[in-house]
mmCIF file of C-alpha atoms in Angstrom:
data_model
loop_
_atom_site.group_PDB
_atom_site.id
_atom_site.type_symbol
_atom_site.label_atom_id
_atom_site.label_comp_id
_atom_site.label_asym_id
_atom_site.label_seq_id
_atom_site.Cartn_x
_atom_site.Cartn_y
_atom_site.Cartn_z
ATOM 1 C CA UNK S 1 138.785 150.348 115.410
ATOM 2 C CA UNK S 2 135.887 152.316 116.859
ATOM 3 C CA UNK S 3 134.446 152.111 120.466
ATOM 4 C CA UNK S 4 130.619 153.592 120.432
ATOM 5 C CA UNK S 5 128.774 154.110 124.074
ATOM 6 C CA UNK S 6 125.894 155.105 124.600
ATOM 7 C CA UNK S 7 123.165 155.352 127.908
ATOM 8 C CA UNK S 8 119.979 152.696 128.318
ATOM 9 C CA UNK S 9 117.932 154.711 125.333
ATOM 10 C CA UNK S 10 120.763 155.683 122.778
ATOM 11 C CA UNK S 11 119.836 159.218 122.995
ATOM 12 C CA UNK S 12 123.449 160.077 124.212
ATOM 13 C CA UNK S 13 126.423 158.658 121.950
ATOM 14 C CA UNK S 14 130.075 159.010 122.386
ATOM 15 C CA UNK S 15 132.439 157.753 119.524
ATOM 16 C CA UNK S 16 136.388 156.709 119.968
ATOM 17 C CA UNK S 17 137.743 156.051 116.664
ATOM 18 C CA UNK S 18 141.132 154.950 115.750
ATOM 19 C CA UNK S 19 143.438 153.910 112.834
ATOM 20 C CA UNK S 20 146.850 153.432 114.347
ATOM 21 C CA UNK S 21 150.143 153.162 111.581
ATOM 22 C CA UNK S 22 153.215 153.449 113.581
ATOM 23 C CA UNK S 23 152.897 156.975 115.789
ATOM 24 C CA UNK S 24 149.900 159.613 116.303
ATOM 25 C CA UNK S 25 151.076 162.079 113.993
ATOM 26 C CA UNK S 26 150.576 158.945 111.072
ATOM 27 C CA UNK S 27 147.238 158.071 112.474
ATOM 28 C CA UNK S 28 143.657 158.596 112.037
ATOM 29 C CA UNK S 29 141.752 159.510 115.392
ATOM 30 C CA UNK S 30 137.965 160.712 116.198
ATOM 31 C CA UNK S 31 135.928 161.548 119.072
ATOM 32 C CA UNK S 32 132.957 162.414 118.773
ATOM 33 C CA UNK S 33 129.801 163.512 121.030
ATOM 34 C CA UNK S 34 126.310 162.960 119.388
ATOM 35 C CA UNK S 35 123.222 164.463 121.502
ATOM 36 C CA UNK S 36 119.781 162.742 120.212
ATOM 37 C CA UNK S 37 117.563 163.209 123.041
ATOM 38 C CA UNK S 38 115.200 165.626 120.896
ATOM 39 C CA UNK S 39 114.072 166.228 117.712
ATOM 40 C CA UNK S 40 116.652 168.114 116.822
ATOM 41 C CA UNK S 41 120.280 166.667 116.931
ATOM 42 C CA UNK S 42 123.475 167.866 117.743
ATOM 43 C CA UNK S 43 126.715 166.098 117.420
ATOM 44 C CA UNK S 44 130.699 167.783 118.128
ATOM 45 C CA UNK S 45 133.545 165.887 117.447
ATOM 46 C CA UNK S 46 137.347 166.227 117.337
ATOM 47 C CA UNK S 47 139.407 164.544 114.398
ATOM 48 C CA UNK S 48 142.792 163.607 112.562
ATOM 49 C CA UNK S 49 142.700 162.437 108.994
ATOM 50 C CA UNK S 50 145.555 161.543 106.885
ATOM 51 C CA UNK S 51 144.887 161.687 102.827
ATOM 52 C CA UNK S 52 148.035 160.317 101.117
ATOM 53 C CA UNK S 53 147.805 160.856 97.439
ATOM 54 C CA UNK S 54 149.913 158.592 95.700
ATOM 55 C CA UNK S 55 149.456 159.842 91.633
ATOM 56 C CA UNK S 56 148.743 163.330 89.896
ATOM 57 C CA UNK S 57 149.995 165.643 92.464
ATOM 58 C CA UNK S 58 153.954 165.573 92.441
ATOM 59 C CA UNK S 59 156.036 165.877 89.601
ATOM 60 C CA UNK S 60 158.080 162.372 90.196
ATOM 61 C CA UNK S 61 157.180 158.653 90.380
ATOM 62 C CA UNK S 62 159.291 158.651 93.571
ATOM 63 C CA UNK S 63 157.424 161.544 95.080
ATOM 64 C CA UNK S 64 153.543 161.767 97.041
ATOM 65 C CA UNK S 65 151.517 164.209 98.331
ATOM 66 C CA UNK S 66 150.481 164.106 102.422
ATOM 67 C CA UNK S 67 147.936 166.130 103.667
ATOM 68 C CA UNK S 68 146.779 165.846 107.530
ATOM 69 C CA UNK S 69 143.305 167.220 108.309
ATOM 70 C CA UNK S 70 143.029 167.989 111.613
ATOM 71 C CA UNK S 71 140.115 170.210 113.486
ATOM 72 C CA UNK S 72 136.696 170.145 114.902
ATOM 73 C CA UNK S 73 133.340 169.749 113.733
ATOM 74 C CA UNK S 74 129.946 170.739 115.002
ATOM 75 C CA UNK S 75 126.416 169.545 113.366
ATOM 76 C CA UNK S 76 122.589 170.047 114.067
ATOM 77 C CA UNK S 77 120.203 168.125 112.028
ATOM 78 C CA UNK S 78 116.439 168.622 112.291
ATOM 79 C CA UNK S 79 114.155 166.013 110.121
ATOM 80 C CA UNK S 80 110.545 167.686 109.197
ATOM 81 C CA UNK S 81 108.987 163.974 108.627
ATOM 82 C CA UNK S 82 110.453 160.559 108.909
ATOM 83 C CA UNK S 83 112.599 160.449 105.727
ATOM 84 C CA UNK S 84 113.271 163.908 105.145
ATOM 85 C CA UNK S 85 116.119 166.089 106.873
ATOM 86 C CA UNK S 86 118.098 169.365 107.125
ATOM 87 C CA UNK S 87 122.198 169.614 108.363
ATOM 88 C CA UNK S 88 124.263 172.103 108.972
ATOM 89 C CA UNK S 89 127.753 171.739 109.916
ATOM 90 C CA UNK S 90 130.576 174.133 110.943
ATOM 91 C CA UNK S 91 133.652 172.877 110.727
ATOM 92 C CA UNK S 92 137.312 174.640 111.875
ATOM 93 C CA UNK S 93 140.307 172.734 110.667
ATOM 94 C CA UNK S 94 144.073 172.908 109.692
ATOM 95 C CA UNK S 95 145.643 171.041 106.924
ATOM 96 C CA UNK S 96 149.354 170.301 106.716
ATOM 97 C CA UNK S 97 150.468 169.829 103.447
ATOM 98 C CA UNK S 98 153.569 168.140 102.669
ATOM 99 C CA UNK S 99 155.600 166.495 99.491
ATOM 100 C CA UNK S 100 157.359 163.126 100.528
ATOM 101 C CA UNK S 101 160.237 161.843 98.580
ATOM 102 C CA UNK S 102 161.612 158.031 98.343
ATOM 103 C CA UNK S 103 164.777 157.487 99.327
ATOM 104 C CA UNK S 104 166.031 156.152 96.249
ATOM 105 C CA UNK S 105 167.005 152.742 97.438
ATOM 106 C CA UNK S 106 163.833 150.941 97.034
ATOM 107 C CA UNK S 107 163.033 150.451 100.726
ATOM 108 C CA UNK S 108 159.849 151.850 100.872
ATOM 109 C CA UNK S 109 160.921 154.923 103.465
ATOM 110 C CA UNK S 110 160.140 158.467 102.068
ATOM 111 C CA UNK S 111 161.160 161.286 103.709
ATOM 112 C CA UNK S 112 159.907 164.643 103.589
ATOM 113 C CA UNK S 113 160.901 166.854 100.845
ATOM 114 C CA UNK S 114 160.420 170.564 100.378
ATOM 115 C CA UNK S 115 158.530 173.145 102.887
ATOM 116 C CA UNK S 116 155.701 172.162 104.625
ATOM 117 C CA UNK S 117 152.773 174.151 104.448
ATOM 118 C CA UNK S 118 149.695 174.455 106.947
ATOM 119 C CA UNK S 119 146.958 176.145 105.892
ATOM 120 C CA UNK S 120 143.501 177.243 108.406
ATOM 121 C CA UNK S 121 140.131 177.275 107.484
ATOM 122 C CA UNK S 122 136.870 177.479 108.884
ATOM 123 C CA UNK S 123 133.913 174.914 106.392
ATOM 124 C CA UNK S 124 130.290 175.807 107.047
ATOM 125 C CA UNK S 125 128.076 173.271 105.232
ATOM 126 C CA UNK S 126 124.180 172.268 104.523
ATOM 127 C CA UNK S 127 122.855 169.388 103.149
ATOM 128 C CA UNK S 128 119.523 168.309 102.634
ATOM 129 C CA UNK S 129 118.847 164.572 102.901
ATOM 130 C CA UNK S 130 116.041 162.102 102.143
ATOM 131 C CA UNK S 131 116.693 158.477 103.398
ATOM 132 C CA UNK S 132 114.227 155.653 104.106
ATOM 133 C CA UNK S 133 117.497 152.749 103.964
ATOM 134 C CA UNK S 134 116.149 149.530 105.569
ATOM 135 C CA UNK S 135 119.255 147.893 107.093
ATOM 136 C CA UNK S 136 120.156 144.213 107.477
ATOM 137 C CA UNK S 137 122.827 142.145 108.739
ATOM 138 C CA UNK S 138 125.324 142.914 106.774
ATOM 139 C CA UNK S 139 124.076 146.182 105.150
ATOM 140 C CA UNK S 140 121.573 147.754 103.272
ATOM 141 C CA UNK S 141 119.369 145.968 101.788
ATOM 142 C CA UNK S 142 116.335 148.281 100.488
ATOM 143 C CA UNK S 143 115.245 151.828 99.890
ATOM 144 C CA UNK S 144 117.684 154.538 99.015
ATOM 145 C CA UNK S 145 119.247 157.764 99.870
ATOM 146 C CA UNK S 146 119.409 161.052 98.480
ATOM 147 C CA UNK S 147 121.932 163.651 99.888
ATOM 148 C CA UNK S 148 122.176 167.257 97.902
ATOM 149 C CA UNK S 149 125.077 169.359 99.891
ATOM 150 C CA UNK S 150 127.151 172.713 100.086
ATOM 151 C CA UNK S 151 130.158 173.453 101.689
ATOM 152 C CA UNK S 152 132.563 176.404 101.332
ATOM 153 C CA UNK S 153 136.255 177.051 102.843
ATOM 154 C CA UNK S 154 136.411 180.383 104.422
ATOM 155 C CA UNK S 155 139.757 180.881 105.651
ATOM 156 C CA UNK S 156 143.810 180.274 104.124
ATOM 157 C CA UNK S 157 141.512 177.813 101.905
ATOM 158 C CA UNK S 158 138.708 179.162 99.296
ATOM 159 C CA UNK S 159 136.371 176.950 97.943
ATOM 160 C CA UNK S 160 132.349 175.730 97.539
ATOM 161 C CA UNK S 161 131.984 172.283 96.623
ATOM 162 C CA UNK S 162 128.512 170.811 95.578
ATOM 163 C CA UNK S 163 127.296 167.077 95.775
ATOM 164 C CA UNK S 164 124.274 165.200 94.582
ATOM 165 C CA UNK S 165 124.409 161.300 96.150
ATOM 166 C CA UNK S 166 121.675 159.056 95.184
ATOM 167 C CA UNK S 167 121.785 155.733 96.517
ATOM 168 C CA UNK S 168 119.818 152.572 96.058
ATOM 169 C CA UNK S 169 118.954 149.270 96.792
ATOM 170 C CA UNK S 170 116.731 146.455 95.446
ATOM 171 C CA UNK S 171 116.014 143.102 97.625
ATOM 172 C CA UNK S 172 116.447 140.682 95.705
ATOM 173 C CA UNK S 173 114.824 137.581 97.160
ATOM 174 C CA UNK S 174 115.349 138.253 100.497
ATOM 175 C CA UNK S 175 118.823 137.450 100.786
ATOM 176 C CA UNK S 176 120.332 139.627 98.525
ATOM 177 C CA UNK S 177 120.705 143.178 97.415
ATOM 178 C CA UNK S 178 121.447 144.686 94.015
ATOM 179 C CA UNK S 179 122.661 148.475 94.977
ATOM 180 C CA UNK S 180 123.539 151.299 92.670
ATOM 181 C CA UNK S 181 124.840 155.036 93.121
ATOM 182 C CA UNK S 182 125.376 157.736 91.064
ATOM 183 C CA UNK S 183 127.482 160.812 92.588
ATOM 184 C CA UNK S 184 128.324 164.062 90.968
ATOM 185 C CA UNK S 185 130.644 166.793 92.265
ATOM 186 C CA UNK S 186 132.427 169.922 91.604
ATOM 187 C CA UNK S 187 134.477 172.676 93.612
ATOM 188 C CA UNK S 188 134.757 175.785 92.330
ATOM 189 C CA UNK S 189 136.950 178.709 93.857
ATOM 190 C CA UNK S 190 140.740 179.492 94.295
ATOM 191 C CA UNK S 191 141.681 176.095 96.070
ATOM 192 C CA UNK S 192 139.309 173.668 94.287
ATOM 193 C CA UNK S 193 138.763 170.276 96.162
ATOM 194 C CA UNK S 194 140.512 167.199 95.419
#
């Protein structure tokens, strides 16, 4: 669930995010401070992500791969026309990287298995982004969005990862919406991304 206030104009947000599975440590959390009083935005948030990765990373069938991203984030943004915009983020974050094992009885509890590693990294990132999305009730439903972004890991973690996202969508009678995206990636560096 997410919680989102905000004063009279929207111009100040805060986010309280939450995705709760059992205890803290298995959960996803955010908060998050955005600052859109002026043309230029800020935002700085705090955050725990868990990535489970159930195939191609262990060795076993009975074995998975849990990583828990946990750090802080800060972003400016600063449009030069409507549509068109500039990021750049900074992020600092630790990762804890660990294999888990089932218990061999078919019960669906895993256990940890093998050394856990943590590794810390700081992420600067920029992105430029042209979006003129018109939303409706339940989503898009015309215009499109193009994101082109770099980030590198500076840190325990070496990395730069590039994206191209192009998004769009076609009304289609005014009650529908045919939408189509085409993403390409890579990471390059000692620890590519997953």
């Amino acid at each position: 669930s997410v919680l989102r206030f905000s004063d009279i104009l929207g111009n100040q947000v805060i986010l309280v995010g939450a995705d709760v599975y059992g205890s803290l440590k298995d959960s996803n959390l955010l908060l998050e401070y955005v600052n859109l009083k002026r043309r230029t935005t800020w935002g700085v948030s705090a955050f725990q992500f868990r990535n489970d990765f159930y195939i191609f990373t262990t060795d076993t069938d009975e074995e998975f791969l849990s990583r828990i991203y946990r750090g802080v984030n800060f972003t400016v943004q600063r449009p030069w026309n409507r549509f068109s915009r500039l990021e750049a983020s900074l992020d600092a974050q630790a990762v804890t990287e660990e294999v888990l094992r089932e218990d061999g009885e078919g019960s669906g509890y895993y256990y940890p298995f093998g050394d856990t590693s943590t590794y810390y990294y700081l992420e600067p990132g920029f992105a430029l982004v042209q979006d003129n999305t018109l939303y409706g009730y339940t989503g898009p439903i015309s215009g499109g969005r193009r994101r082109l972004s770099i980030e590198a890991g500076v840190g325990d973690l070496s990395f730069q990862t590039y994206l191209a996202d192009v998004r769009r969508y076609v009304n289609f009678r005014h009650q529908y919406a045919i939408a189509y995206r085409a993403v390409g990636a890579i990471s390059t560096g000692r620890d590519p991304q997953r």
